[in-house]
mmCIF file of C-alpha atoms and ligand atoms in Angstrom:
data_model
loop_
_atom_site.group_PDB
_atom_site.id
_atom_site.type_symbol
_atom_site.label_atom_id
_atom_site.label_comp_id
_atom_site.label_asym_id
_atom_site.label_seq_id
_atom_site.Cartn_x
_atom_site.Cartn_y
_atom_site.Cartn_z
ATOM 1 C CA MET A 24 103.568 119.457 114.703
ATOM 2 C CA ALA A 25 106.407 121.540 113.508
ATOM 3 C CA ASP A 26 106.301 122.652 109.758
ATOM 4 C CA THR A 27 109.433 121.161 108.612
ATOM 5 C CA VAL A 28 112.127 118.345 109.426
ATOM 6 C CA ARG A 29 115.974 118.349 109.020
ATOM 7 C CA ILE A 30 117.668 115.520 107.568
ATOM 8 C CA GLY A 31 120.985 116.631 107.612
ATOM 9 C CA GLY A 32 121.070 119.911 106.325
ATOM 10 C CA VAL A 33 118.228 119.460 104.138
ATOM 11 C CA GLU A 34 115.071 120.805 105.443
ATOM 12 C CA ILE A 35 112.013 118.994 104.308
ATOM 13 C CA LYS A 36 108.090 120.375 104.800
ATOM 14 C CA LYS A 37 106.053 117.777 107.174
ATOM 15 C CA THR A 38 103.663 116.855 104.361
ATOM 16 C CA ALA A 39 104.120 113.461 102.316
ATOM 17 C CA ILE A 40 107.560 112.704 100.099
ATOM 18 C CA LEU A 41 107.414 110.239 97.373
ATOM 19 C CA ALA A 42 108.905 106.409 97.850
ATOM 20 C CA PRO A 43 111.553 105.163 95.587
ATOM 21 C CA MET A 44 109.637 102.703 93.081
ATOM 22 C CA ALA A 45 111.789 100.986 90.506
ATOM 23 C CA SER A 46 110.201 100.704 86.854
ATOM 24 C CA VAL A 47 107.444 103.169 88.234
ATOM 25 C CA ALA A 48 108.804 106.594 89.665
ATOM 26 C CA ASP A 49 111.343 107.592 87.053
ATOM 27 C CA ARG A 50 112.372 111.255 86.452
ATOM 28 C CA ALA A 51 109.314 111.870 84.687
ATOM 29 C CA TYR A 52 107.200 110.817 87.781
ATOM 30 C CA ARG A 53 109.351 112.381 90.102
ATOM 31 C CA LEU A 54 108.832 115.683 88.578
ATOM 32 C CA ILE A 55 105.411 115.686 88.255
ATOM 33 C CA CYS A 56 104.937 114.346 91.827
ATOM 34 C CA ARG A 57 107.348 117.322 93.195
ATOM 35 C CA GLU A 58 105.313 119.672 90.982
ATOM 36 C CA PHE A 59 102.167 118.703 92.785
ATOM 37 C CA GLY A 60 103.561 119.195 96.374
ATOM 38 C CA ALA A 61 105.780 116.069 97.193
ATOM 39 C CA ALA A 62 108.305 117.308 99.435
ATOM 40 C CA ALA A 63 111.021 115.189 98.473
ATOM 41 C CA CYS A 64 111.951 112.162 96.201
ATOM 42 C CA VAL A 65 114.340 109.445 95.863
ATOM 43 C CA SER A 66 115.805 107.626 92.756
ATOM 44 C CA GLU A 67 114.864 104.149 91.445
ATOM 45 C CA MET A 68 117.193 101.702 93.353
ATOM 46 C CA VAL A 69 120.916 101.493 91.758
ATOM 47 C CA SER A 70 123.005 98.281 92.619
ATOM 48 C CA ALA A 71 126.159 99.559 94.466
ATOM 49 C CA LYS A 72 128.440 96.834 92.903
ATOM 50 C CA GLY A 73 126.861 97.462 89.420
ATOM 51 C CA ILE A 74 128.039 100.885 89.437
ATOM 52 C CA CYS A 75 131.442 100.559 90.433
ATOM 53 C CA TYR A 76 131.934 97.574 87.319
ATOM 54 C CA SER A 77 129.855 99.606 84.782
ATOM 55 C CA ASP A 78 128.992 103.157 84.115
ATOM 56 C CA ARG A 79 126.280 102.391 81.374
ATOM 57 C CA LYS A 80 123.306 103.539 83.391
ATOM 58 C CA THR A 81 124.667 105.602 86.014
ATOM 59 C CA ALA A 82 124.139 109.122 84.473
ATOM 60 C CA GLU A 83 120.467 107.721 83.596
ATOM 61 C CA LEU A 84 119.639 106.612 87.064
ATOM 62 C CA CYS A 85 121.376 109.418 88.984
ATOM 63 C CA THR A 86 121.262 112.682 87.407
ATOM 64 C CA VAL A 87 119.306 115.053 89.791
ATOM 65 C CA THR A 88 117.374 117.866 87.842
ATOM 66 C CA PRO A 89 116.405 120.916 89.866
ATOM 67 C CA GLY A 90 113.146 120.137 89.634
ATOM 68 C CA GLU A 91 113.248 117.016 91.465
ATOM 69 C CA ARG A 92 115.139 118.467 94.426
ATOM 70 C CA PRO A 93 115.208 117.647 97.616
ATOM 71 C CA MET A 94 116.255 114.136 96.266
ATOM 72 C CA GLY A 95 118.047 111.144 97.110
ATOM 73 C CA ILE A 96 119.951 109.046 95.241
ATOM 74 C CA GLN A 97 119.409 105.121 96.256
ATOM 75 C CA LEU A 98 121.874 102.492 96.297
ATOM 76 C CA PHE A 99 121.631 98.579 97.458
ATOM 77 C CA GLY A 100 124.605 96.396 98.391
ATOM 78 C CA CYS A 101 125.687 94.265 101.284
ATOM 79 C CA GLU A 102 129.440 94.912 100.817
ATOM 80 C CA PRO A 103 130.777 98.006 103.032
ATOM 81 C CA GLU A 104 133.510 98.421 100.275
ATOM 82 C CA PHE A 105 131.343 98.671 97.200
ATOM 83 C CA MET A 106 128.908 100.745 99.052
ATOM 84 C CA ALA A 107 131.847 103.388 99.825
ATOM 85 C CA ARG A 108 133.014 103.473 96.368
ATOM 86 C CA ALA A 109 129.455 103.574 94.988
ATOM 87 C CA VAL A 110 128.825 106.553 97.304
ATOM 88 C CA GLU A 111 131.852 108.323 96.164
ATOM 89 C CA ILE A 112 130.753 107.656 92.422
ATOM 90 C CA VAL A 113 127.245 109.054 93.092
ATOM 91 C CA LEU A 114 128.188 112.175 95.015
ATOM 92 C CA GLU A 115 129.139 113.500 91.315
ATOM 93 C CA TYR A 116 125.545 113.990 90.706
ATOM 94 C CA SER A 117 125.227 115.945 93.901
ATOM 95 C CA PRO A 118 122.275 114.461 95.549
ATOM 96 C CA ASP A 119 120.631 116.053 98.331
ATOM 97 C CA PHE A 120 121.028 112.765 100.427
ATOM 98 C CA ILE A 121 121.978 109.155 99.691
ATOM 99 C CA ASP A 122 119.425 106.458 100.575
ATOM 100 C CA ILE A 123 120.627 102.546 101.467
ATOM 101 C CA ASN A 124 117.869 100.315 100.413
ATOM 102 C CA MET A 125 117.409 97.674 102.996
ATOM 103 C CA GLY A 126 113.817 96.843 102.227
ATOM 104 C CA CYS A 127 113.749 95.534 98.765
ATOM 105 C CA PRO A 128 111.954 91.832 99.012
ATOM 106 C CA VAL A 129 112.671 90.463 95.554
ATOM 107 C CA PRO A 130 114.972 87.500 95.141
ATOM 108 C CA LYS A 131 117.354 88.845 92.970
ATOM 109 C CA VAL A 132 118.219 91.839 95.428
ATOM 110 C CA ALA A 133 117.396 90.054 98.771
ATOM 111 C CA GLY A 134 118.515 86.549 97.423
ATOM 112 C CA ASN A 135 122.079 88.261 97.421
ATOM 113 C CA GLY A 136 122.501 89.398 101.005
ATOM 114 C CA SER A 137 121.443 93.085 99.796
ATOM 115 C CA GLY A 138 117.781 94.871 100.543
ATOM 116 C CA SER A 139 115.641 93.487 103.138
ATOM 117 C CA ALA A 140 118.099 90.441 103.677
ATOM 118 C CA LEU A 141 119.963 93.370 105.838
ATOM 119 C CA MET A 142 117.359 93.134 108.241
ATOM 120 C CA LYS A 143 118.265 89.486 109.233
ATOM 121 C CA ASP A 144 122.357 90.665 109.636
ATOM 122 C CA VAL A 145 122.028 93.811 111.864
ATOM 123 C CA GLY A 146 126.059 93.935 112.150
ATOM 124 C CA LEU A 147 126.399 93.908 108.407
ATOM 125 C CA ALA A 148 123.727 96.208 107.773
ATOM 126 C CA ALA A 149 125.430 99.073 110.351
ATOM 127 C CA ALA A 150 128.733 98.311 108.642
ATOM 128 C CA VAL A 151 127.429 99.134 105.230
ATOM 129 C CA ALA A 152 125.714 102.210 106.768
ATOM 130 C CA GLU A 153 128.899 103.168 108.343
ATOM 131 C CA ALA A 154 130.777 102.585 105.128
ATOM 132 C CA ALA A 155 128.312 105.096 103.137
ATOM 133 C CA VAL A 156 128.532 107.606 106.023
ATOM 134 C CA LYS A 157 132.331 107.934 106.306
ATOM 135 C CA ALA A 158 132.422 108.184 102.188
ATOM 136 C CA ALA A 159 129.336 110.945 102.018
ATOM 137 C CA GLY A 160 131.060 113.256 104.194
ATOM 138 C CA ASN A 161 128.521 115.983 104.323
ATOM 139 C CA VAL A 162 126.028 114.688 102.688
ATOM 140 C CA PRO A 163 123.464 112.865 104.579
ATOM 141 C CA VAL A 164 122.824 109.290 104.477
ATOM 142 C CA THR A 165 119.440 107.691 105.417
ATOM 143 C CA ALA A 166 118.370 104.026 105.375
ATOM 144 C CA LYS A 167 114.716 102.511 104.320
ATOM 145 C CA ILE A 168 114.027 99.343 106.090
ATOM 146 C CA ARG A 169 111.011 96.907 106.535
ATOM 147 C CA SER A 170 109.478 96.039 109.849
ATOM 148 C CA GLY A 171 111.402 93.244 109.743
ATOM 149 C CA TRP A 172 112.419 89.663 107.625
ATOM 150 C CA SER A 173 109.314 87.571 109.033
ATOM 151 C CA GLY A 174 106.324 88.021 111.468
ATOM 152 C CA ASP A 175 108.587 86.167 114.170
ATOM 153 C CA SER A 176 111.742 88.360 113.611
ATOM 154 C CA VAL A 177 110.119 92.222 113.549
ATOM 155 C CA ASN A 178 113.458 93.984 114.389
ATOM 156 C CA ALA A 179 113.028 97.222 112.609
ATOM 157 C CA ALA A 180 114.006 99.280 116.211
ATOM 158 C CA GLU A 181 116.781 97.304 116.786
ATOM 159 C CA VAL A 182 118.015 97.970 112.975
ATOM 160 C CA ALA A 183 117.284 101.315 113.349
ATOM 161 C CA LYS A 184 119.011 102.027 116.643
ATOM 162 C CA ALA A 185 122.356 100.212 115.066
ATOM 163 C CA LEU A 186 121.874 102.397 111.940
ATOM 164 C CA GLU A 187 121.014 105.555 113.984
ATOM 165 C CA ALA A 188 124.996 104.482 116.117
ATOM 166 C CA SER A 189 126.455 104.254 112.408
ATOM 167 C CA GLY A 190 125.679 107.928 111.424
ATOM 168 C CA VAL A 191 122.528 107.555 109.699
ATOM 169 C CA ALA A 192 120.558 110.689 109.582
ATOM 170 C CA ALA A 193 117.199 109.444 109.106
ATOM 171 C CA VAL A 194 115.408 106.064 108.931
ATOM 172 C CA ALA A 195 112.320 105.048 106.529
ATOM 173 C CA VAL A 196 110.256 102.295 107.758
ATOM 174 C CA HIS A 197 107.796 100.201 105.411
ATOM 175 C CA GLY A 198 105.675 98.556 108.107
ATOM 176 C CA ARG A 199 105.836 95.110 106.571
ATOM 177 C CA THR A 200 108.040 92.205 106.789
ATOM 178 C CA ARG A 201 109.909 90.632 104.000
ATOM 179 C CA ASP A 202 108.121 87.993 103.765
ATOM 180 C CA GLN A 203 104.653 90.121 103.390
ATOM 181 C CA PHE A 204 106.183 91.430 100.229
ATOM 182 C CA TYR A 205 103.013 93.981 99.526
ATOM 183 C CA SER A 206 100.115 91.785 100.662
ATOM 184 C CA GLY A 207 98.094 92.346 104.024
ATOM 185 C CA SER A 208 98.354 95.690 105.674
ATOM 186 C CA ALA A 209 101.426 97.578 106.962
ATOM 187 C CA ASP A 210 101.667 97.468 110.773
ATOM 188 C CA ILE A 211 102.147 101.013 111.720
ATOM 189 C CA SER A 212 102.823 100.233 115.542
ATOM 190 C CA VAL A 213 106.308 98.994 114.305
ATOM 191 C CA ILE A 214 107.069 102.583 113.025
ATOM 192 C CA ARG A 215 105.770 103.961 116.378
ATOM 193 C CA ASP A 216 108.074 101.560 118.168
ATOM 194 C CA VAL A 217 111.234 102.510 115.993
ATOM 195 C CA LYS A 218 110.381 106.225 116.791
ATOM 196 C CA ASN A 219 110.395 105.727 120.467
ATOM 197 C CA ALA A 220 113.527 103.874 119.816
ATOM 198 C CA VAL A 221 115.980 106.431 117.783
ATOM 199 C CA LYS A 222 116.162 110.316 117.949
ATOM 200 C CA ILE A 223 117.017 110.776 114.299
ATOM 201 C CA PRO A 224 113.886 111.438 111.875
ATOM 202 C CA VAL A 225 111.673 108.499 111.283
ATOM 203 C CA ILE A 226 109.696 108.535 108.101
ATOM 204 C CA GLY A 227 106.517 106.379 107.892
ATOM 205 C CA ASN A 228 105.775 104.212 105.106
ATOM 206 C CA GLY A 229 102.951 101.936 104.011
ATOM 207 C CA ASP A 230 99.384 102.026 102.685
ATOM 208 C CA VAL A 231 98.956 105.742 102.759
ATOM 209 C CA THR A 232 96.592 106.908 99.896
ATOM 210 C CA GLY A 233 95.333 110.531 100.853
ATOM 211 C CA ALA A 234 94.965 113.034 103.445
ATOM 212 C CA GLY A 235 93.586 110.729 106.291
ATOM 213 C CA SER A 236 95.521 108.127 105.894
ATOM 214 C CA CYS A 237 98.501 110.103 105.969
ATOM 215 C CA LEU A 238 97.620 112.312 109.359
ATOM 216 C CA LYS A 239 96.503 109.078 110.861
ATOM 217 C CA MET A 240 100.219 107.768 110.378
ATOM 218 C CA TYR A 241 101.682 111.192 111.695
ATOM 219 C CA ARG A 242 99.184 110.953 114.649
ATOM 220 C CA GLU A 243 99.678 107.424 115.472
ATOM 221 C CA THR A 244 103.261 106.722 115.268
ATOM 222 C CA GLY A 245 104.715 110.152 115.630
ATOM 223 C CA CYS A 246 106.756 109.896 112.825
ATOM 224 C CA ASP A 247 108.221 113.132 111.495
ATOM 225 C CA LEU A 248 107.645 112.287 107.835
ATOM 226 C CA VAL A 249 105.311 110.202 105.641
ATOM 227 C CA MET A 250 106.592 108.616 102.526
ATOM 228 C CA ILE A 251 104.193 107.590 99.891
ATOM 229 C CA GLY A 252 104.316 104.861 97.218
ATOM 230 C CA ARG A 253 101.515 103.252 95.486
ATOM 231 C CA GLY A 254 99.101 105.687 96.497
ATOM 232 C CA SER A 255 100.562 107.880 93.792
ATOM 233 C CA TYR A 256 99.979 105.941 90.985
ATOM 234 C CA GLY A 257 98.151 107.790 88.483
ATOM 235 C CA ASN A 258 97.448 110.028 91.336
ATOM 236 C CA PRO A 259 99.987 112.725 92.041
ATOM 237 C CA PHE A 260 97.220 115.044 93.260
ATOM 238 C CA VAL A 261 97.488 112.966 96.521
ATOM 239 C CA PHE A 262 100.544 115.386 97.334
ATOM 240 C CA ALA A 263 98.355 118.554 96.793
ATOM 241 C CA GLU A 264 95.667 116.888 98.808
ATOM 242 C CA ILE A 265 98.039 116.303 101.969
ATOM 243 C CA GLU A 266 99.652 119.427 101.674
ATOM 244 C CA ALA A 267 96.496 121.176 101.889
ATOM 245 C CA ALA A 268 95.598 119.465 104.929
ATOM 246 C CA VAL A 269 98.677 120.021 106.696
ATOM 247 C CA ASP A 270 97.930 123.512 105.826
ATOM 248 C CA GLY A 271 94.407 123.692 106.946
ATOM 249 C CA ARG A 272 93.322 124.705 103.647
ATOM 250 C CA GLU A 273 90.368 123.104 101.311
ATOM 251 C CA TYR A 274 90.999 120.738 98.912
ATOM 252 C CA VAL A 275 89.504 120.968 95.546
ATOM 253 C CA PRO A 276 90.287 117.470 93.644
ATOM 254 C CA PRO A 277 91.204 117.655 89.814
ATOM 255 C CA THR A 278 88.245 117.546 87.323
ATOM 256 C CA VAL A 279 88.314 114.688 84.736
ATOM 257 C CA GLU A 280 89.742 117.061 82.059
ATOM 258 C CA GLU A 281 92.256 118.156 84.392
ATOM 259 C CA ARG A 282 93.176 114.513 85.343
ATOM 260 C CA MET A 283 93.808 113.672 81.522
ATOM 261 C CA GLN A 284 95.549 116.918 80.895
ATOM 262 C CA VAL A 285 98.136 115.790 83.688
ATOM 263 C CA MET A 286 98.520 112.196 82.631
ATOM 264 C CA LEU A 287 98.869 113.299 78.847
ATOM 265 C CA ARG A 288 101.490 115.548 80.189
ATOM 266 C CA HIS A 289 103.195 112.904 82.005
ATOM 267 C CA ILE A 290 103.245 110.739 78.801
ATOM 268 C CA ARG A 291 104.621 113.531 76.749
ATOM 269 C CA MET A 292 107.471 114.102 79.482
ATOM 270 C CA ILE A 293 107.995 110.027 79.226
ATOM 271 C CA VAL A 294 108.130 109.902 75.410
ATOM 272 C CA GLU A 295 110.417 113.093 75.625
ATOM 273 C CA MET A 296 112.645 111.847 78.045
ATOM 274 C CA SER A 297 113.477 108.112 76.462
ATOM 275 C CA ALA A 298 116.476 107.483 74.756
ATOM 276 C CA LYS A 299 114.074 104.806 73.046
ATOM 277 C CA THR A 300 111.762 105.583 69.756
ATOM 278 C CA GLU A 301 108.110 106.884 70.775
ATOM 279 C CA PRO A 302 106.652 103.156 70.400
ATOM 280 C CA PHE A 303 108.923 101.789 72.992
ATOM 281 C CA ALA A 304 108.592 104.429 75.107
ATOM 282 C CA MET A 305 104.936 104.150 75.294
ATOM 283 C CA HIS A 306 105.173 100.728 76.599
ATOM 284 C CA GLU A 307 106.537 102.411 79.681
ATOM 285 C CA ALA A 308 103.975 104.844 79.503
ATOM 286 C CA ARG A 309 101.025 102.601 79.400
ATOM 287 C CA LYS A 310 100.521 101.503 82.887
ATOM 288 C CA HIS A 311 100.597 105.148 83.857
ATOM 289 C CA ALA A 312 98.061 106.153 81.424
ATOM 290 C CA ALA A 313 95.700 103.152 82.868
ATOM 291 C CA TRP A 314 96.482 104.455 86.413
ATOM 292 C CA TYR A 315 95.047 108.166 85.531
ATOM 293 C CA MET A 316 91.995 106.322 84.499
ATOM 294 C CA ASN A 317 91.375 104.352 87.578
ATOM 295 C CA GLY A 318 87.922 104.813 89.200
ATOM 296 C CA GLY A 319 85.849 106.402 86.352
ATOM 297 C CA TYR A 320 82.947 105.353 84.722
ATOM 298 C CA GLY A 321 83.693 102.375 82.190
ATOM 299 C CA SER A 322 87.336 102.674 83.689
ATOM 300 C CA ALA A 323 88.269 98.887 83.287
ATOM 301 C CA LYS A 324 87.696 98.872 79.608
ATOM 302 C CA PHE A 325 89.624 102.041 79.262
ATOM 303 C CA ARG A 326 92.799 100.803 81.323
ATOM 304 C CA ALA A 327 92.570 97.812 79.077
ATOM 305 C CA ARG A 328 92.878 100.087 75.829
ATOM 306 C CA CYS A 329 95.940 101.880 77.459
ATOM 307 C CA TYR A 330 97.818 98.799 77.514
ATOM 308 C CA GLN A 331 97.487 98.713 73.476
ATOM 309 C CA LEU A 332 98.720 102.171 73.308
ATOM 310 C CA SER A 333 101.524 102.911 71.001
ATOM 311 C CA SER A 334 101.611 107.010 70.259
ATOM 312 C CA TYR A 335 101.240 109.824 72.169
ATOM 313 C CA ALA A 336 98.257 110.760 69.428
ATOM 314 C CA GLU A 337 96.412 107.807 70.249
ATOM 315 C CA ALA A 338 96.569 108.607 73.899
ATOM 316 C CA GLU A 339 95.175 112.147 73.175
ATOM 317 C CA ASN A 340 92.403 110.283 71.621
ATOM 318 C CA LEU A 341 91.693 107.830 74.299
ATOM 319 C CA ALA A 342 91.657 110.714 76.898
ATOM 320 C CA ASP A 343 89.039 112.636 75.120
ATOM 321 C CA GLU A 344 86.889 109.489 74.757
ATOM 322 C CA PHE A 345 87.243 109.061 78.494
ATOM 323 C CA ILE A 346 86.391 112.798 79.100
ATOM 324 C CA ASN A 347 83.247 112.764 76.994
ATOM 325 C CA LEU A 348 82.147 109.390 78.694
ATOM 326 C CA GLN A 349 82.454 110.821 82.263
ATOM 327 C CA SER A 350 80.800 114.238 81.321
ATOM 328 C CA GLY A 351 77.947 112.046 79.242
ATOM 329 C CA ARG A 352 77.663 110.038 82.559
ATOM 330 C CA MET A 353 77.215 113.385 84.702
ATOM 331 C CA HIS A 354 74.572 114.585 82.083
ATOM 332 C CA LYS A 355 72.693 111.862 82.314
ATOM 333 C CA LYS A 356 72.848 111.855 86.208
ATOM 334 C CA SER A 357 72.095 115.379 86.450
ATOM 335 C CA ALA A 358 68.781 114.941 84.142
ATOM 336 C CA GLU A 359 67.792 111.834 86.184
ATOM 337 C CA ILE A 360 67.987 113.874 89.173
ATOM 338 C CA SER A 361 65.964 116.793 87.624
ATOM 339 C CA LEU A 362 63.345 114.486 86.763
ATOM 340 C CA ASP A 363 62.815 113.045 90.098
HETATM 341 C C1 FMN B 28 106.679 98.937 91.746
HETATM 342 C C2 FMN B 28 107.373 99.151 93.263
HETATM 343 C C3 FMN B 28 108.942 99.464 93.054
HETATM 344 C C4 FMN B 28 109.642 99.848 94.146
HETATM 345 N N1 FMN B 28 111.050 100.162 94.352
HETATM 346 C C5 FMN B 28 111.430 100.131 95.208
HETATM 347 C C6 FMN B 28 112.911 100.696 95.162
HETATM 348 O O1 FMN B 28 113.436 100.593 94.128
HETATM 349 N N2 FMN B 28 113.646 100.778 96.416
HETATM 350 C C7 FMN B 28 112.756 100.697 97.691
HETATM 351 O O2 FMN B 28 113.273 101.140 98.895
HETATM 352 N N3 FMN B 28 111.464 100.569 97.901
HETATM 353 C C8 FMN B 28 111.005 100.041 96.703
HETATM 354 N N4 FMN B 28 109.543 99.596 96.930
HETATM 355 C C9 FMN B 28 108.930 100.223 98.034
HETATM 356 C C10 FMN B 28 108.200 101.523 98.007
HETATM 357 O O3 FMN B 28 109.284 102.071 98.287
HETATM 358 C C11 FMN B 28 107.194 101.015 99.347
HETATM 359 O O4 FMN B 28 108.032 100.967 100.573
HETATM 360 C C12 FMN B 28 106.139 100.333 99.399
HETATM 361 O O5 FMN B 28 105.588 100.247 98.278
HETATM 362 C C13 FMN B 28 105.124 100.622 100.495
HETATM 363 O O6 FMN B 28 104.676 102.025 100.645
HETATM 364 P P1 FMN B 28 103.191 101.957 99.714
HETATM 365 O O7 FMN B 28 101.845 101.259 100.507
HETATM 366 O O8 FMN B 28 103.082 103.823 100.054
HETATM 367 O O9 FMN B 28 103.349 101.929 98.462
HETATM 368 C C14 FMN B 28 108.642 99.642 95.400
HETATM 369 C C15 FMN B 28 107.525 99.450 95.503
HETATM 370 C C16 FMN B 28 106.752 99.364 94.331
HETATM 371 C C17 FMN B 28 105.363 98.894 94.347
#
């Protein structure tokens, strides 16, 4: 397995990259994941038409800070003219690549012909991609697709070939159809079919949660890169685990204390980067706090309490309580073992 893959002029280590996730993978999230080894990241999706008409949220969504690079800005839209204009606008933010969303299943996006709806119209998908490629000049354009619209119209390989012909530099494939949304499990054989159909790099995506499933994705699909979404919830450490596995190093998972330190730093970043007051910024931060507490002793109760947090100081107290409970459990367990 080569160590890196090239997407246009961008060289990316063949570990795992962070998936675009609207309302989740914001700047704080991307910076933390990059710090733990995500090989690249992608912005939350931005409406191509939206930024052509209003620049209200463009800077907030499209600014790329040094710690996030290599980073792509993701656009969604189904009109080639708006896509081209939007690409020109986002180029001002100097993204390392531009990604086109052809996988979003939500009615607000797919109902308007964008996102995964483009899987149903291969000609239009290719035209949107071609407009973006022309407008982007030297900046590579990638596309993120699903396996198809529905179980009886799995056409990812056909779509990928059309996108390749349009000049797209890489294609990410989520192995689910639009009809599946996020249910069931990803069918990685579709990713293998795409890999066999095109020459551009293929990025495998769907249900990767650790080194085992990441290496399986590489092995069974032949993909050039792996992309992780939900497996990084409260778990940026997944990228360090994967990097260690790829490099053949031993991986030591974080202690509860380390996990809580990262959680608190993540929350502090959300609060500091937010234009909102602390209590409102904490609304955004709550779910992340809860995710970092997954899997611990009594974590269901702690997660519920995370959804009540309205200040950073409260999060600090809750993290202390969580750590004390976990270490109390460990002492109790080791006392039980020594009594045996
Ligand atoms: C909360 C959430 C938001 C998402 N937002 C986007 C998005 O903005 N653009 C996109 O292409 N995919 C988006 N996705 C899809 C993910 O990028 C990814 O394809 C999907 O979650 C499957 O990968 P996973 O099993 O590793 O999570 C989103 C997924 C989730 C769960």
